Amino acid sequence: MGSFKDIIGHEREIGILKSAVVSGRMSHAYIFYGPGGIGKKLVAHTFANALNCSSPEDGDLCGICTDCLAGFRANVLEVNPTVEVKKDVFEDDEENGLVRVHQVREVQSALRYRVERGKKVVIVNSADKFMPQAGNAFLKTLEEPPPDSIIILITSRPSALLPTILSRCAKLGFRALSNTAVASWLSQTKGLSENDAVLAGKLGDGSLAMSLRYCDEGLAEKRRTAAENLKNLALGNTLTALALAESLCKRDDLEDMLEFFKMLCRDRLAGLLGMGALAVNSNITEFSNYDAGQKDSAYRALLEAYALIEKTRFETTPPRFGNKLLALERLFLRLARNKAFA
Ligand SMILES: [Zn+2]
């Protein structure tokens, strides 16, 4: 059973939560927001466990009492977005799923029973993915919270939550981890060489989960493909752009690819501004030599490209689920024309 001591970073947020455990004064609902993959869920579970430990030490769980050893399962409920795999059968899927009204009903009926001791804690992952009806039903629980219950909503996109939900929760913002902290954790825990750990740390950009995924061969390959795609686009024409849209729209890892496009775009901007050392992919980014006149338009083209890629990511991923092919065609036609990657 992990305690707060085992968590990398987030000292300020953990300090606030430990004080709440010590004083017993806390909000009935929290929003933990911040970039994905940095440990918000882990902090939420540890907070829930500390609230249910019978002899917490300085706001942290003791790890040895009967409650700690029993694992708190009875008092901690986790809700994940789900996809319907066949009629009325749902599976957790944080990336593509939605939080549905039947899940909210389950939470509501679980909260009706009072706990013998401690607190009943509901942790909702990807809380920006409530279906509208589910969000409205959940709002009722937030408006009249059952006694002895704490609700923790976790999200990397707080702006996608209903304002009525936002206004009823205490907000705790989590920041990205430092790349060096992630790199040193990776080299100690995963035995990565220093070079690989530093690169994985930079690629994760403060997200431990992303860095860990980078350690899989798959992600390194995707990054190379993304760089090649942009290069071909710069050399090609309208047909290249349309073909690229068609091939990318069939991939189930479109969001990763768009994140890589953004990262490569950011790297070129860093190079253009004379800060190539800040580029994440310095080993595969070609920095062009611009003369003074070209620099200005290249800068504008790259900024525009970045905004377009982000817009496409927003439109094609949940909760939007926009038409992928159309969105990608528009993106690549504009990128081919604006010459950001030429
Ligand atoms: Zn304990």
Coordinates of C-alpha atoms and ligand atoms in Angstrom, one line a residue, residues 49 52-56 60-69 72, ligand 1:
N49 CA -6.5 5.7 1.9
N52 CA -9.6 5.8 6.0
C53 CA -6.4 4.7 7.9
S54 CA -7.2 4.3 11.6
S55 CA -3.9 5.7 12.8
P56 CA -2.6 8.2 10.2
D60 CA -0.1 10.0 5.8
L61 CA -1.4 6.5 6.1
C62 CA 0.4 4.2 8.5
G63 CA 0.5 1.2 6.3
I64 CA 0.2 -1.3 9.2
C65 CA -3.2 -0.8 10.8
T66 CA -6.0 -3.3 10.1
D67 CA -7.6 -0.8 7.7
C68 CA -4.4 -0.2 5.8
L69 CA -3.8 -4.0 5.5
F72 CA -9.8 0.2 1.9
Ligands
ZN1 ZN -3.2 2.7 8.7

